[in-house]
Amino acid sequence: MPRLPAHEKINYVEFPSQDLPATKRFFSDAFGWTFEDYGPDYSAFTGECLDGGFFRSKLAGRTENGGALLVFYSADLEDTLAKVVAAGAENAKPVFSFPGGRRFHFIEPGGNAFAVWSDPV
């Protein structure tokens, strides 16, 4: 049974991509995502805990530019780091500890920054 959108809760997220084909390839390779294209400049993903899409842009989402940082959760941080790097991401901030866990930051081939966190060791 499909989940209905919750009133006044975040329902969908859209990201820019400086290289839309590379972004799609990266998320497919690293996380197994599938996409549905809506023309040459937009591609949507569903079933990833939060649905959304990527649109072709000359800009990218980075915290140093004031952009929000979306953070994934991983039960095996080192395995996820290996997948992300193998799929073509830049490891922007190596694994570090923070109160509550550990995480790393990466930049996907379309230019957007993300992070992945895990529980403390």
Tab-separated table of C-alpha atoms in Angstrom:
chain	number	residue	atom	x	y	z
A	1	MET	CA	0.000	0.000	0.000
A	2	PRO	CA	1.588	3.320	-1.025
A	3	ARG	CA	2.306	5.865	1.692
A	4	LEU	CA	0.306	9.036	1.479
A	5	PRO	CA	2.098	12.368	1.831
A	6	ALA	CA	2.026	13.663	5.410
A	7	HIS	CA	0.508	17.095	5.914
A	8	GLU	CA	3.165	19.843	6.165
A	9	LYS	CA	6.105	17.402	6.185
A	10	ILE	CA	8.992	17.315	3.733
A	11	ASN	CA	7.766	15.255	0.808
A	12	TYR	CA	10.171	15.705	-2.100
A	13	VAL	CA	13.624	17.117	-2.685
A	14	GLU	CA	15.233	18.450	-5.875
A	15	PHE	CA	18.965	18.803	-6.461
A	16	PRO	CA	20.926	20.576	-9.161
A	17	SER	CA	23.453	18.605	-11.201
A	18	GLN	CA	26.244	19.978	-13.338
A	19	ASP	CA	26.396	16.597	-15.120
A	20	LEU	CA	23.018	14.866	-15.011
A	21	PRO	CA	24.103	11.597	-16.728
A	22	ALA	CA	27.094	11.280	-14.347
A	23	THR	CA	24.867	11.957	-11.313
A	24	LYS	CA	22.407	9.266	-12.381
A	25	ARG	CA	25.219	6.782	-13.067
A	26	PHE	CA	26.820	7.523	-9.679
A	27	PHE	CA	23.640	6.997	-7.613
A	28	SER	CA	22.775	3.883	-9.625
A	29	ASP	CA	26.241	2.389	-9.129
A	30	ALA	CA	26.755	3.425	-5.497
A	31	PHE	CA	23.271	2.908	-4.072
A	32	GLY	CA	21.245	0.988	-6.676
A	33	TRP	CA	18.862	3.864	-7.396
A	34	THR	CA	16.682	3.879	-10.498
A	35	PHE	CA	15.526	6.981	-12.312
A	36	GLU	CA	12.677	8.118	-14.498
A	37	ASP	CA	13.558	10.846	-16.981
A	38	TYR	CA	11.213	13.733	-17.652
A	39	GLY	CA	12.868	15.233	-20.694
A	40	PRO	CA	16.615	15.805	-21.084
A	41	ASP	CA	16.990	18.117	-18.076
A	42	TYR	CA	15.204	16.320	-15.220
A	43	SER	CA	15.333	12.847	-13.720
A	44	ALA	CA	13.356	11.616	-10.700
A	45	PHE	CA	14.026	8.903	-8.119
A	46	THR	CA	11.536	7.178	-5.824
A	47	GLY	CA	11.618	4.645	-3.007
A	48	GLU	CA	14.757	6.031	-1.343
A	49	CYS	CA	13.081	7.032	1.943
A	50	LEU	CA	12.508	10.473	0.397
A	51	ASP	CA	11.538	10.877	-3.250
A	52	GLY	CA	13.120	13.541	-5.389
A	53	GLY	CA	14.953	14.392	-8.532
A	54	PHE	CA	17.934	16.039	-10.163
A	55	PHE	CA	17.761	18.900	-12.646
A	56	ARG	CA	20.456	20.072	-15.036
A	57	SER	CA	22.155	23.192	-13.675
A	58	LYS	CA	25.381	25.148	-13.882
A	59	LEU	CA	25.334	25.247	-10.068
A	60	ALA	CA	25.740	22.519	-7.458
A	61	GLY	CA	24.555	22.080	-3.860
A	62	ARG	CA	27.415	22.720	-1.429
A	63	THR	CA	27.342	23.855	2.178
A	64	GLU	CA	30.081	26.419	1.531
A	65	ASN	CA	27.635	28.086	-0.882
A	66	GLY	CA	24.827	28.022	1.680
A	67	GLY	CA	23.275	24.769	0.486
A	68	ALA	CA	21.740	22.191	2.794
A	69	LEU	CA	23.709	19.027	3.527
A	70	LEU	CA	21.714	15.837	3.076
A	71	VAL	CA	23.054	13.004	5.200
A	72	PHE	CA	22.601	9.305	4.456
A	73	TYR	CA	22.704	6.619	7.170
A	74	SER	CA	24.872	3.502	6.800
A	75	ALA	CA	25.078	0.413	8.987
A	76	ASP	CA	28.613	-0.148	7.571
A	77	LEU	CA	30.343	3.191	7.037
A	78	GLU	CA	33.567	1.830	5.522
A	79	ASP	CA	31.654	-0.327	3.020
A	80	THR	CA	29.534	2.647	1.955
A	81	LEU	CA	32.648	4.816	1.622
A	82	ALA	CA	34.228	2.189	-0.635
A	83	LYS	CA	31.077	2.051	-2.825
A	84	VAL	CA	30.872	5.844	-3.085
A	85	VAL	CA	34.524	6.198	-4.100
A	86	ALA	CA	34.296	3.252	-6.546
A	87	ALA	CA	31.263	4.899	-8.178
A	88	GLY	CA	33.255	8.083	-8.832
A	89	ALA	CA	32.693	10.410	-5.878
A	90	GLU	CA	35.368	12.606	-4.372
A	91	ASN	CA	35.971	11.866	-0.686
A	92	ALA	CA	35.666	15.459	0.531
A	93	LYS	CA	36.086	14.769	4.258
A	94	PRO	CA	37.471	11.428	5.500
A	95	VAL	CA	35.692	9.480	8.236
A	96	PHE	CA	35.611	11.421	11.492
A	97	SER	CA	33.863	11.077	14.845
A	98	PHE	CA	31.207	13.444	16.099
A	99	PRO	CA	28.975	13.296	19.184
A	100	GLY	CA	26.646	10.420	18.357
A	101	GLY	CA	28.593	8.631	15.649
A	102	ARG	CA	31.004	8.806	12.736
A	103	ARG	CA	30.645	10.190	9.231
A	104	PHE	CA	32.316	11.218	5.998
A	105	HIS	CA	31.459	13.745	3.284
A	106	PHE	CA	31.601	13.210	-0.469
A	107	ILE	CA	30.995	15.120	-3.694
A	108	GLU	CA	29.163	13.196	-6.384
A	109	PRO	CA	30.166	13.650	-10.063
A	110	GLY	CA	27.404	16.227	-10.633
A	111	GLY	CA	29.026	18.505	-8.039
A	112	ASN	CA	26.735	18.089	-5.022
A	113	ALA	CA	28.041	17.478	-1.499
A	114	PHE	CA	26.483	14.794	0.707
A	115	ALA	CA	27.469	13.046	3.921
A	116	VAL	CA	27.030	9.540	5.319
A	117	TRP	CA	26.858	8.809	9.051
A	118	SER	CA	26.913	5.685	11.159
A	119	ASP	CA	26.644	4.729	14.801
A	120	PRO	CA	29.724	4.987	17.059
A	121	VAL	CA	32.127	2.041	16.913
